PDB file of C-alpha atoms in Angstrom:
ATOM      1  CA  MET B 233     120.853 137.006 130.512  1.00 57.00           C
ATOM      2  CA  GLN B 234     120.613 138.562 133.981  1.00 59.00           C
ATOM      3  CA  GLN B 235     122.776 135.807 135.456  1.00 59.00           C
ATOM      4  CA  ILE B 236     125.388 136.282 132.737  1.00 62.00           C
ATOM      5  CA  ALA B 237     125.462 140.004 133.453  1.00 63.00           C
ATOM      6  CA  GLN B 238     125.921 139.317 137.159  1.00 66.00           C
ATOM      7  CA  ASN B 239     128.799 136.908 136.480  1.00 64.00           C
ATOM      8  CA  HIS B 240     130.423 139.464 134.222  1.00 66.00           C
ATOM      9  CA  ALA B 241     130.066 142.140 136.898  1.00 70.00           C
ATOM     10  CA  ARG B 242     131.661 139.894 139.513  1.00 73.00           C
ATOM     11  CA  GLN B 243     134.577 139.181 137.179  1.00 71.00           C
ATOM     12  CA  GLU B 244     135.060 142.888 136.572  1.00 74.00           C
ATOM     13  CA  ASN B 245     135.060 143.518 140.324  1.00 75.00           C
ATOM     14  CA  VAL B 246     137.699 140.838 140.891  1.00 72.00           C
ATOM     15  CA  ILE B 247     139.894 142.242 138.125  1.00 77.00           C
ATOM     16  CA  GLN B 248     139.484 145.780 139.431  1.00 77.00           C
ATOM     17  CA  ALA B 249     140.445 144.667 142.943  1.00 78.00           C
ATOM     18  CA  GLN B 250     143.562 142.961 141.586  1.00 76.00           C
ATOM     19  CA  GLU B 251     144.538 146.059 139.636  1.00 78.00           C
ATOM     20  CA  ASN B 252     144.092 148.214 142.741  1.00 79.00           C
ATOM     21  CA  ALA B 253     146.287 145.862 144.755  1.00 78.00           C
ATOM     22  CA  ILE B 254     148.985 145.956 142.075  1.00 81.00           C
ATOM     23  CA  GLN B 255     148.839 149.749 141.948  1.00 78.00           C
ATOM     24  CA  ALA B 256     149.174 149.970 145.741  1.00 80.00           C
ATOM     25  CA  GLN B 257     152.117 147.595 145.610  1.00 78.00           C
ATOM     26  CA  ASP B 258     153.799 149.689 142.928  1.00 79.00           C
ATOM     27  CA  GLU B 259     153.361 152.783 145.085  1.00 80.00           C
ATOM     28  CA  ARG B 260     154.981 151.037 148.032  1.00 79.00           C
ATOM     29  CA  ILE B 261     157.875 149.995 145.818  1.00 82.00           C
ATOM     30  CA  ASP B 262     158.288 153.580 144.625  1.00 78.00           C
ATOM     31  CA  ARG B 263     158.459 154.803 148.214  1.00 78.00           C
ATOM     32  CA  LEU B 264     160.985 152.140 149.137  1.00 76.00           C
ATOM     33  CA  GLU B 265     163.164 153.021 146.149  1.00 74.00           C
ATOM     34  CA  ALA B 266     163.042 156.684 147.107  1.00 75.00           C
ATOM     35  CA  LEU B 267     164.037 155.771 150.635  1.00 73.00           C
ATOM     36  CA  LEU B 268     166.935 153.677 149.369  1.00 70.00           C
ATOM     37  CA  ARG B 269     168.193 156.470 147.137  1.00 71.00           C
ATOM     38  CA  SER B 270     168.306 158.799 150.131  1.00 70.00           C
ATOM     39  CA  THR B 271     170.316 156.363 152.273  1.00 68.00           C
ATOM     40  CA  ILE B 272     172.858 154.868 149.831  1.00 59.00           C
ATOM     41  CA  LYS B 273     175.772 156.477 148.081  1.00 56.00           C
ATOM     42  CA  PRO B 274     175.318 157.745 144.515  1.00 55.00           C
ATOM     43  CA  SER B 275     178.001 155.330 143.216  1.00 55.00           C
ATOM     44  CA  GLU B 276     176.033 152.248 144.317  1.00 51.00           C
ATOM     45  CA  PRO B 277     173.426 150.803 141.904  1.00 53.00           C
ATOM     46  CA  THR B 278     169.783 151.155 142.813  1.00 48.00           C
ATOM     47  CA  PRO B 279     168.138 147.787 143.449  1.00 48.00           C
ATOM     48  CA  THR B 280     165.179 147.514 141.054  1.00 49.00           C
ATOM     49  CA  LEU B 281     164.861 143.719 140.888  1.00 41.00           C
ATOM     50  CA  GLN B 282     161.745 143.655 142.997  1.00 44.00           C
ATOM     51  CA  ARG B 283     160.020 146.173 140.750  1.00 44.00           C
ATOM     52  CA  ILE B 284     160.928 144.216 137.656  1.00 40.00           C
ATOM     53  CA  THR B 285     159.513 141.095 139.242  1.00 42.00           C
ATOM     54  CA  SER B 286     156.266 142.830 140.127  1.00 42.00           C
ATOM     55  CA  GLU B 287     155.886 144.140 136.577  1.00 44.00           C
ATOM     56  CA  THR B 288     156.534 140.810 134.865  1.00 43.00           C
ATOM     57  CA  ILE B 289     155.140 138.173 137.186  1.00 40.00           C
ATOM     58  CA  GLU B 290     151.992 139.868 138.484  1.00 45.00           C
ATOM     59  CA  PRO B 291     150.440 140.574 135.078  1.00 46.00           C
ATOM     60  CA  THR B 292     151.087 136.944 134.156  1.00 44.00           C
ATOM     61  CA  LYS B 293     149.274 135.752 137.259  1.00 43.00           C
ATOM     62  CA  ARG B 294     146.463 138.177 136.558  1.00 44.00           C
ATOM     63  CA  SER B 295     146.137 136.868 132.984  1.00 45.00           C
ATOM     64  CA  ASP B 296     145.976 133.281 134.248  1.00 43.00           C
ATOM     65  CA  GLN B 297     143.284 134.188 136.739  1.00 42.00           C
ATOM     66  CA  GLN B 298     141.238 135.925 134.078  1.00 44.00           C
ATOM     67  CA  THR B 299     141.561 132.861 131.851  1.00 47.00           C
ATOM     68  CA  ARG B 300     140.356 130.583 134.651  1.00 42.00           C
ATOM     69  CA  LEU B 301     137.435 132.911 135.267  1.00 43.00           C
ATOM     70  CA  GLY B 302     136.444 132.693 131.604  1.00 50.00           C
ATOM     71  CA  GLY B 303     137.143 136.302 130.711  1.00 53.00           C
ATOM     72  CA  TYR B 304     139.139 135.425 127.569  1.00 62.00           C
ATOM     73  CA  LEU B 305     137.539 132.121 126.549  1.00 70.00           C
ATOM     74  CA  PRO B 306     135.734 132.464 123.182  1.00 81.00           C
ATOM     75  CA  ARG B 307     132.201 131.250 122.767  1.00 87.00           C
ATOM     76  CA  ALA B 308     131.160 128.564 120.321  1.00 88.00           C
ATOM     77  CA  ARG B 309     129.664 130.016 117.154  1.00 90.00           C
ATOM     78  CA  LEU B 310     128.620 126.861 115.298  1.00 91.00           C
ATOM     79  CA  PRO B 311     126.151 124.218 116.493  1.00 92.00           C
ATOM     80  CA  ASP B 312     127.337 120.739 117.375  1.00 93.00           C
ATOM     81  CA  PRO B 313     127.473 118.363 114.394  1.00 93.00           C
ATOM     82  CA  ALA B 314     124.853 115.649 114.295  1.00 94.00           C
ATOM     83  CA  LEU B 315     125.765 112.287 115.801  1.00 94.00           C
ATOM     84  CA  PHE B 316     127.453 109.979 113.290  1.00 94.00           C
ATOM     85  CA  ALA B 317     126.146 106.401 113.462  1.00 92.00           C
ATOM     86  CA  GLY B 318     128.458 104.772 110.921  1.00 90.00           C
ATOM     87  CA  ILE B 319     126.423 105.161 107.708  1.00 91.00           C
ATOM     88  CA  THR B 320     128.954 105.346 104.884  1.00 89.00           C
ATOM     89  CA  THR B 321     126.812 107.569 102.663  1.00 86.00           C
ATOM     90  CA  GLU B 322     126.757 110.222 105.412  1.00 90.00           C
ATOM     91  CA  TRP B 323     130.458 110.121 106.240  1.00 91.00           C
ATOM     92  CA  SER B 324     131.779 112.660 103.742  1.00 87.00           C
ATOM     93  CA  ALA B 325     129.300 115.389 104.701  1.00 89.00           C
ATOM     94  CA  TRP B 326     129.716 114.655 108.418  1.00 94.00           C
ATOM     95  CA  ARG B 327     133.502 114.966 108.264  1.00 92.00           C
ATOM     96  CA  ILE B 328     133.268 118.336 106.518  1.00 92.00           C
ATOM     97  CA  THR B 329     130.845 119.530 109.199  1.00 93.00           C
ATOM     98  CA  MET B 330     133.153 118.360 111.992  1.00 94.00           C
ATOM     99  CA  GLU B 331     136.232 119.941 110.401  1.00 94.00           C
ATOM    100  CA  ASN B 332     134.383 123.257 110.129  1.00 94.00           C
ATOM    101  CA  LYS B 333     133.393 123.010 113.785  1.00 93.00           C
ATOM    102  CA  LEU B 334     136.988 122.372 114.903  1.00 94.00           C
ATOM    103  CA  SER B 335     138.306 125.172 112.700  1.00 93.00           C
ATOM    104  CA  VAL B 336     135.861 127.795 113.974  1.00 92.00           C
ATOM    105  CA  ASP B 337     135.350 126.715 117.601  1.00 92.00           C
ATOM    106  CA  GLY B 338     138.592 124.871 118.319  1.00 91.00           C
ATOM    107  CA  LEU B 339     139.674 127.372 120.993  1.00 91.00           C
ATOM    108  CA  ALA B 340     136.268 127.200 122.646  1.00 91.00           C
ATOM    109  CA  ILE B 341     136.458 123.391 122.765  1.00 92.00           C
ATOM    110  CA  GLY B 342     139.942 123.309 124.272  1.00 90.00           C
ATOM    111  CA  ASN B 343     143.349 121.765 123.589  1.00 92.00           C
ATOM    112  CA  ASP B 344     144.151 118.771 121.382  1.00 91.00           C
ATOM    113  CA  GLN B 345     142.973 116.234 123.941  1.00 91.00           C
ATOM    114  CA  ASP B 346     139.717 118.124 124.426  1.00 92.00           C
ATOM    115  CA  GLN B 347     139.106 118.212 120.683  1.00 93.00           C
ATOM    116  CA  PHE B 348     139.978 114.509 120.420  1.00 94.00           C
ATOM    117  CA  ALA B 349     137.386 113.719 123.094  1.00 93.00           C
ATOM    118  CA  TYR B 350     134.868 116.044 121.449  1.00 94.00           C
ATOM    119  CA  VAL B 351     135.025 114.191 118.121  1.00 94.00           C
ATOM    120  CA  PHE B 352     134.524 110.878 119.926  1.00 94.00           C
ATOM    121  CA  SER B 353     131.525 112.329 121.787  1.00 94.00           C
ATOM    122  CA  ARG B 354     129.761 112.986 118.452  1.00 93.00           C
ATOM    123  CA  LEU B 355     129.783 109.278 117.524  1.00 94.00           C
ATOM    124  CA  GLU B 356     127.048 106.770 118.246  1.00 92.00           C
ATOM    125  CA  LYS B 357     125.993 103.179 117.615  1.00 90.00           C
ATOM    126  CA  LEU B 358     128.311 101.304 115.238  1.00 91.00           C
ATOM    127  CA  ALA B 359     130.778 104.167 114.738  1.00 91.00           C
ATOM    128  CA  TRP B 360     131.141 104.579 118.517  1.00 92.00           C
ATOM    129  CA  LYS B 361     131.805 100.850 118.956  1.00 91.00           C
ATOM    130  CA  ASN B 362     134.298 100.625 116.091  1.00 89.00           C
ATOM    131  CA  THR B 363     136.473 103.457 117.431  1.00 91.00           C
ATOM    132  CA  GLY B 364     136.338 102.568 121.125  1.00 90.00           C
ATOM    133  CA  THR B 365     139.612 100.619 121.124  1.00 90.00           C
ATOM    134  CA  TYR B 366     141.482 103.277 119.145  1.00 92.00           C
ATOM    135  CA  VAL B 367     140.295 106.056 121.456  1.00 92.00           C
ATOM    136  CA  LYS B 368     141.321 104.057 124.515  1.00 90.00           C
ATOM    137  CA  LEU B 369     144.863 103.705 123.159  1.00 91.00           C
ATOM    138  CA  ARG B 370     145.273 107.297 121.916  1.00 90.00           C
ATOM    139  CA  ARG B 371     143.230 109.403 124.346  1.00 85.00           C
ATOM    140  CA  ASN B 372     146.360 110.838 126.012  1.00 88.00           C
ATOM    141  CA  ASP B 373     148.290 111.799 122.863  1.00 90.00           C
ATOM    142  CA  GLY B 374     145.778 111.628 120.015  1.00 91.00           C
ATOM    143  CA  THR B 375     144.452 114.588 118.043  1.00 93.00           C
ATOM    144  CA  ALA B 376     141.111 115.234 116.431  1.00 93.00           C
ATOM    145  CA  LYS B 377     142.610 115.012 112.940  1.00 93.00           C
ATOM    146  CA  GLU B 378     144.112 111.606 113.674  1.00 93.00           C
ATOM    147  CA  LEU B 379     140.746 110.334 114.893  1.00 93.00           C
ATOM    148  CA  LEU B 380     139.040 111.661 111.758  1.00 94.00           C
ATOM    149  CA  ASP B 381     141.678 109.970 109.595  1.00 92.00           C
ATOM    150  CA  HIS B 382     141.039 106.715 111.461  1.00 92.00           C
ATOM    151  CA  LEU B 383     137.329 107.040 110.719  1.00 93.00           C
ATOM    152  CA  GLU B 384     138.168 107.801 107.087  1.00 91.00           C
ATOM    153  CA  GLN B 385     139.879 104.421 106.795  1.00 90.00           C
ATOM    154  CA  ILE B 386     136.724 102.715 108.065  1.00 90.00           C
ATOM    155  CA  TYR B 387     133.937 104.649 106.356  1.00 90.00           C
ATOM    156  CA  GLY B 388     135.643 106.502 103.525  1.00 86.00           C
ATOM    157  CA  ASP B 389     135.381 105.401  99.905  1.00 80.00           C
ATOM    158  CA  PRO B 390     138.695 105.631  98.026  1.00 79.00           C
ATOM    159  CA  ASN B 391     136.929 105.216  94.666  1.00 81.00           C
ATOM    160  CA  SER B 392     134.216 107.799  95.265  1.00 77.00           C
ATOM    161  CA  GLN B 393     135.793 110.428  93.009  1.00 76.00           C
ATOM    162  CA  ALA B 394     136.267 107.960  90.153  1.00 82.00           C
ATOM    163  CA  ARG B 395     132.640 106.881  90.306  1.00 82.00           C
ATOM    164  CA  ALA B 396     131.475 110.480  90.599  1.00 80.00           C
ATOM    165  CA  ALA B 397     133.524 111.366  87.513  1.00 84.00           C
ATOM    166  CA  ARG B 398     131.783 108.612  85.551  1.00 87.00           C
ATOM    167  CA  ARG B 399     128.376 109.796  86.736  1.00 86.00           C
ATOM    168  CA  LEU B 400     129.322 113.333  85.782  1.00 86.00           C
ATOM    169  CA  HIS B 401     129.745 112.315  82.137  1.00 87.00           C
ATOM    170  CA  GLN B 402     126.533 110.254  82.167  1.00 90.00           C
ATOM    171  CA  ILE B 403     124.099 112.574  83.913  1.00 91.00           C
ATOM    172  CA  ARG B 404     121.247 113.869  81.734  1.00 94.00           C
ATOM    173  CA  GLN B 405     118.421 116.320  82.333  1.00 93.00           C
ATOM    174  CA  ARG B 406     114.959 114.792  82.013  1.00 93.00           C
ATOM    175  CA  GLU B 407     112.582 116.322  79.492  1.00 91.00           C
ATOM    176  CA  ASP B 408     110.115 117.321  82.215  1.00 90.00           C
ATOM    177  CA  GLN B 409     112.780 118.495  84.692  1.00 91.00           C
ATOM    178  CA  PRO B 410     113.231 122.261  85.217  1.00 91.00           C
ATOM    179  CA  PHE B 411     116.779 123.548  84.931  1.00 92.00           C
ATOM    180  CA  SER B 412     116.586 125.060  88.430  1.00 91.00           C
ATOM    181  CA  LYS B 413     116.165 121.548  89.859  1.00 92.00           C
ATOM    182  CA  PHE B 414     118.696 119.899  87.571  1.00 93.00           C
ATOM    183  CA  LEU B 415     121.562 122.310  88.279  1.00 93.00           C
ATOM    184  CA  PRO B 416     121.980 121.353  92.000  1.00 93.00           C
ATOM    185  CA  GLN B 417     122.282 117.692  90.990  1.00 91.00           C
ATOM    186  CA  LEU B 418     124.961 118.565  88.466  1.00 91.00           C
ATOM    187  CA  GLU B 419     126.868 120.711  90.968  1.00 90.00           C
ATOM    188  CA  LYS B 420     126.824 117.850  93.490  1.00 88.00           C
ATOM    189  CA  GLU B 421     128.381 115.542  90.915  1.00 87.00           C
ATOM    190  CA  PHE B 422     131.031 118.185  90.185  1.00 88.00           C
ATOM    191  CA  ALA B 423     131.851 118.382  93.901  1.00 85.00           C
ATOM    192  CA  ASP B 424     131.921 114.595  94.406  1.00 82.00           C
ATOM    193  CA  ALA B 425     134.214 114.181  91.420  1.00 82.00           C
ATOM    194  CA  GLY B 426     136.560 116.923  92.630  1.00 82.00           C
ATOM    195  CA  ALA B 427     135.796 118.822  89.425  1.00 83.00           C
ATOM    196  CA  LEU B 428     135.003 122.231  90.879  1.00 82.00           C
ATOM    197  CA  GLU B 429     138.519 123.389  89.999  1.00 83.00           C
ATOM    198  CA  TRP B 430     138.496 121.895  86.521  1.00 87.00           C
ATOM    199  CA  HIS B 431     139.137 124.104  83.525  1.00 89.00           C
ATOM    200  CA  ASP B 432     136.184 126.313  82.599  1.00 88.00           C
ATOM    201  CA  GLU B 433     135.826 124.834  79.116  1.00 91.00           C
ATOM    202  CA  ALA B 434     135.724 121.262  80.454  1.00 90.00           C
ATOM    203  CA  LYS B 435     132.846 122.094  82.805  1.00 90.00           C
ATOM    204  CA  ARG B 436     131.100 124.001  80.017  1.00 91.00           C
ATOM    205  CA  GLN B 437     131.170 121.005  77.671  1.00 92.00           C
ATOM    206  CA  ILE B 438     129.838 118.681  80.376  1.00 92.00           C
ATOM    207  CA  LEU B 439     126.942 121.051  81.044  1.00 93.00           C
ATOM    208  CA  LEU B 440     126.096 121.348  77.347  1.00 93.00           C
ATOM    209  CA  GLY B 441     126.081 117.576  76.954  1.00 92.00           C
ATOM    210  CA  SER B 442     123.746 117.051  79.899  1.00 93.00           C
ATOM    211  CA  LEU B 443     120.881 119.321  78.733  1.00 94.00           C
ATOM    212  CA  ASN B 444     117.607 117.956  77.405  1.00 93.00           C
ATOM    213  CA  ARG B 445     116.401 118.567  73.854  1.00 93.00           C
ATOM    214  CA  THR B 446     114.128 121.484  74.749  1.00 90.00           C
ATOM    215  CA  MET B 447     116.834 123.455  76.546  1.00 92.00           C
ATOM    216  CA  THR B 448     119.349 122.691  73.794  1.00 92.00           C
ATOM    217  CA  ASP B 449     117.037 124.009  71.065  1.00 91.00           C
ATOM    218  CA  SER B 450     116.233 127.154  73.054  1.00 90.00           C
ATOM    219  CA  LEU B 451     119.924 127.733  73.703  1.00 90.00           C
ATOM    220  CA  MET B 452     120.759 127.408  70.017  1.00 90.00           C
ATOM    221  CA  ASN B 453     118.224 130.124  69.191  1.00 88.00           C
ATOM    222  CA  ARG B 454     119.717 132.569  71.720  1.00 88.00           C
ATOM    223  CA  GLY B 455     123.394 131.792  71.304  1.00 87.00           C
ATOM    224  CA  ILE B 456     125.833 129.846  73.495  1.00 90.00           C
ATOM    225  CA  PRO B 457     128.015 131.918  75.884  1.00 91.00           C
ATOM    226  CA  ALA B 458     131.745 131.257  75.869  1.00 91.00           C
ATOM    227  CA  THR B 459     132.129 130.828  79.661  1.00 92.00           C
ATOM    228  CA  PHE B 460     130.717 128.338  82.151  1.00 92.00           C
ATOM    229  CA  ILE B 461     129.194 131.038  84.374  1.00 92.00           C
ATOM    230  CA  GLY B 462     127.718 132.824  81.363  1.00 93.00           C
ATOM    231  CA  LEU B 463     126.197 129.559  80.154  1.00 92.00           C
ATOM    232  CA  ILE B 464     124.511 128.978  83.512  1.00 93.00           C
ATOM    233  CA  SER B 465     123.089 132.516  83.479  1.00 93.00           C
ATOM    234  CA  ARG B 466     121.724 132.049  79.943  1.00 92.00           C
ATOM    235  CA  LEU B 467     120.087 128.750  80.886  1.00 93.00           C
ATOM    236  CA  HIS B 468     118.463 130.361  83.911  1.00 92.00           C
ATOM    237  CA  GLU B 469     117.018 133.057  81.615  1.00 92.00           C
ATOM    238  CA  ILE B 470     115.619 130.428  79.267  1.00 91.00           C
ATOM    239  CA  SER B 471     114.105 128.468  82.143  1.00 89.00           C
ATOM    240  CA  THR B 472     112.494 131.605  83.593  1.00 90.00           C
ATOM    241  CA  ASP B 473     110.999 132.572  80.228  1.00 87.00           C
ATOM    242  CA  ARG B 474     109.597 129.085  79.703  1.00 83.00           C
ATOM    243  CA  ASP B 475     108.017 129.120  83.152  1.00 82.00           C
ATOM    244  CA  ALA B 476     106.387 132.472  82.357  1.00 82.00           C
ATOM    245  CA  LEU B 477     104.971 131.092  79.102  1.00 79.00           C
ATOM    246  CA  ASP B 478     103.583 128.048  80.890  1.00 72.00           C
ATOM    247  CA  ILE B 479     101.816 130.277  83.423  1.00 65.00           C
ATOM    248  CA  ASN B 480     100.208 132.461  80.735  1.00 59.00           C
ATOM    249  CA  ARG B 481      99.155 129.527  78.557  1.00 60.00           C
ATOM    250  CA  PRO B 482      95.438 128.664  79.049  1.00 59.00           C
ATOM    251  CA  GLN B 483      94.812 125.422  80.838  1.00 57.00           C
ATOM    252  CA  ARG B 484      92.974 122.816  78.798  1.00 56.00           C
ATOM    253  CA  GLY B 485      91.111 119.877  80.129  1.00 52.00           C
ATOM    254  CA  ARG B 486      91.179 121.251  83.640  1.00 49.00           C
ATOM    255  CA  TYR B 487      87.387 121.384  83.985  1.00 49.00           C
ATOM    256  CA  SER B 488      85.109 118.642  82.708  1.00 47.00           C
ATOM    257  CA  SER B 489      82.438 119.588  80.186  1.00 48.00           C
ATOM    258  CA  ALA B 490      78.830 119.903  81.258  1.00 48.00           C
ATOM    259  CA  THR B 491      76.921 116.630  81.282  1.00 51.00           C
ATOM    260  CA  THR B 492      74.723 116.203  78.212  1.00 52.00           C
ATOM    261  CA  TYR B 493      71.762 113.957  78.059  1.00 50.00           C
ATOM    262  CA  ASP B 494      70.537 111.997  75.123  1.00 53.00           C
ATOM    263  CA  PRO B 495      67.058 113.188  74.121  1.00 51.00           C
ATOM    264  CA  MET B 496      66.178 109.588  73.445  1.00 54.00           C
ATOM    265  CA  ASP B 497      66.570 108.858  77.167  1.00 51.00           C
ATOM    266  CA  TRP B 498      63.490 110.982  77.868  1.00 52.00           C
ATOM    267  CA  THR B 499      59.972 109.811  77.227  1.00 53.00           C
ATOM    268  CA  PRO B 500      56.551 111.052  78.361  1.00 54.00           C
ATOM    269  CA  THR B 501      54.622 109.109  80.935  1.00 53.00           C
ATOM    270  CA  ARG B 502      50.973 108.898  80.082  1.00 52.00           C
ATOM    271  CA  THR B 503      48.162 107.812  82.369  1.00 51.00           C
ATOM    272  CA  THR B 504      45.300 105.909  80.768  1.00 50.00           C
ATOM    273  CA  THR B 505      42.976 105.686  83.753  1.00 48.00           C
ATOM    274  CA  ARG B 506      39.498 107.057  83.176  1.00 50.00           C
ATOM    275  CA  GLU B 507      36.742 107.425  85.718  1.00 48.00           C
ATOM    276  CA  ASN B 508      33.056 107.059  84.851  1.00 48.00           C
ATOM    277  CA  GLU B 509      32.699 110.802  84.787  1.00 46.00           C
ATOM    278  CA  GLN B 510      31.125 113.182  82.349  1.00 48.00           C
ATOM    279  CA  ASN B 511      32.655 112.973  78.882  1.00 50.00           C
ATOM    280  CA  GLY B 512      35.096 115.701  78.028  1.00 49.00           C
ATOM    281  CA  SER B 513      35.674 116.740  81.611  1.00 48.00           C
ATOM    282  CA  LEU B 514      39.117 117.710  82.857  1.00 47.00           C
ATOM    283  CA  ARG B 515      40.320 115.788  85.875  1.00 50.00           C
ATOM    284  CA  THR B 516      43.470 115.759  87.918  1.00 49.00           C
ATOM    285  CA  ASN B 517      44.733 112.265  88.683  1.00 52.00           C
ATOM    286  CA  LEU B 518      47.887 110.931  90.261  1.00 50.00           C
ATOM    287  CA  ASN B 519      50.180 108.778  88.211  1.00 52.00           C
ATOM    288  CA  ALA B 520      52.129 105.833  89.624  1.00 50.00           C
ATOM    289  CA  GLY B 521      54.967 108.194  90.515  1.00 53.00           C
ATOM    290  CA  GLY B 522      52.702 110.190  92.841  1.00 54.00           C
ATOM    291  CA  GLU B 523      52.633 113.355  90.696  1.00 53.00           C
ATOM    292  CA  LYS B 524      49.559 115.227  89.499  1.00 52.00           C
ATOM    293  CA  VAL B 525      48.525 114.691  85.868  1.00 50.00           C
ATOM    294  CA  ASP B 526      45.805 116.597  84.000  1.00 50.00           C
ATOM    295  CA  VAL B 527      43.699 114.144  82.017  1.00 49.00           C
ATOM    296  CA  SER B 528      41.239 115.281  79.365  1.00 49.00           C
ATOM    297  CA  VAL B 529      38.808 112.720  77.884  1.00 46.00           C
ATOM    298  CA  ALA B 530      37.229 113.622  74.573  1.00 46.00           C
ATOM    299  CA  GLU B 531      33.475 113.194  74.419  1.00 47.00           C
ATOM    300  CA  GLY B 532      32.269 109.980  72.762  1.00 46.00           C
ATOM    301  CA  THR B 533      35.787 108.634  72.331  1.00 45.00           C
ATOM    302  CA  ASP B 534      38.384 106.771  74.228  1.00 46.00           C
ATOM    303  CA  VAL B 535      41.094 109.290  73.343  1.00 45.00           C
ATOM    304  CA  VAL B 536      42.851 110.582  76.388  1.00 45.00           C
ATOM    305  CA  SER B 537      45.109 113.636  76.188  1.00 46.00           C
ATOM    306  CA  VAL B 538      47.524 113.980  79.043  1.00 47.00           C
ATOM    307  CA  ASN B 539      49.535 116.996  80.206  1.00 48.00           C
ATOM    308  CA  ALA B 540      52.255 115.058  81.988  1.00 47.00           C
ATOM    309  CA  PRO B 541      55.909 115.743  82.823  1.00 48.00           C
ATOM    310  CA  TYR B 542      58.752 113.906  81.119  1.00 45.00           C
ATOM    311  CA  TYR B 543      60.591 111.165  82.940  1.00 44.00           C
ATOM    312  CA  LEU B 544      63.708 109.232  82.297  1.00 45.00           C
ATOM    313  CA  ARG B 545      63.158 106.102  80.284  1.00 45.00           C
ATOM    314  CA  SER B 546      64.032 104.030  83.313  1.00 46.00           C
ATOM    315  CA  HIS B 547      61.251 105.766  85.260  1.00 48.00           C
ATOM    316  CA  HIS B 548      58.838 105.207  82.366  1.00 48.00           C
ATOM    317  CA  ASN B 549      59.567 101.485  82.342  1.00 50.00           C
ATOM    318  CA  LYS B 550      59.191 101.372  86.113  1.00 49.00           C
ATOM    319  CA  HIS B 551      55.755 102.941  86.126  1.00 48.00           C
ATOM    320  CA  PHE B 552      54.425 101.463  82.898  1.00 46.00           C
ATOM    321  CA  ASN B 553      53.171  98.260  84.461  1.00 50.00           C
ATOM    322  CA  ALA B 554      51.324 100.201  87.164  1.00 50.00           C
ATOM    323  CA  LEU B 555      49.183 102.086  84.700  1.00 49.00           C
ATOM    324  CA  VAL B 556      45.849 100.764  83.591  1.00 44.00           C
ATOM    325  CA  SER B 557      45.032 100.673  79.887  1.00 48.00           C
ATOM    326  CA  PRO B 558      41.705 102.271  78.911  1.00 48.00           C
ATOM    327  CA  GLN B 559      38.834  99.831  78.256  1.00 48.00           C
ATOM    328  CA  ARG B 560      35.900 100.440  75.945  1.00 45.00           C
ATOM    329  CA  ARG B 561      32.518 100.589  77.552  1.00 41.00           C
TER     330      ARG B 561
END
């Protein structure tokens, strides 16, 4: 920015110096004319050709100098279009982008030859190769529009509007597709078919025929507007209301239910070991799983009561063989 300001200041200084020189020259001419009037007879015409020349030629030279210095050259306002590689599906959008660039920044690019060269500079790969011969023949007298028309003959599709018109009458909104996402697809088909300027009723009927069953039923309950724009607004209202209902509706099946266990999968693990201790005593043994078990042996019997934790059936089967069955004395 500082360098730009310095360049601008230098240009202003040059222009100011030129204006001062012109003003000094005009003053000299005024003095010479006054001197001539005092020396010639009143009947003779006053020579003013030199003054006329200074007033007409000098400003022209000054304007040319300012143009060369860049004082009146406009700046580009749009970015450069992307390079076109010769893909036919991208041609239509690329041409529109290039035409917008030439329309807005044509003066900044230059004259017809400059614009012709600019269009060629935005080509690459196959498109650059296919137009090389044409550019070589027309680079001195060709225009940007002529080069774009030449590219249209190579990459344009003369039947694109007819196919788009058929798609326009066949397009349908999916049942799970929101209207806000379906409308841009429909508008693209309108544009490709050249149907943006069609009669309002024709576009309205196409839109009505493309809606899914849900949107059609909701529209019937609210009433169908008589205009295409009104119909779009009504459909947006319906879509917004449906989205709000979906947000407020409780979600089902989002979280899995808590895991339940079958009571039959649980079984007590009993230890049947008995030491030659005093009858009826309470002992603490370790079962095969390594956990403490309180074992009470009734006096004079082989009955063993166990205060043991519950284990999964698989654990019970695992430890069963490690336990010792009680033996009578």
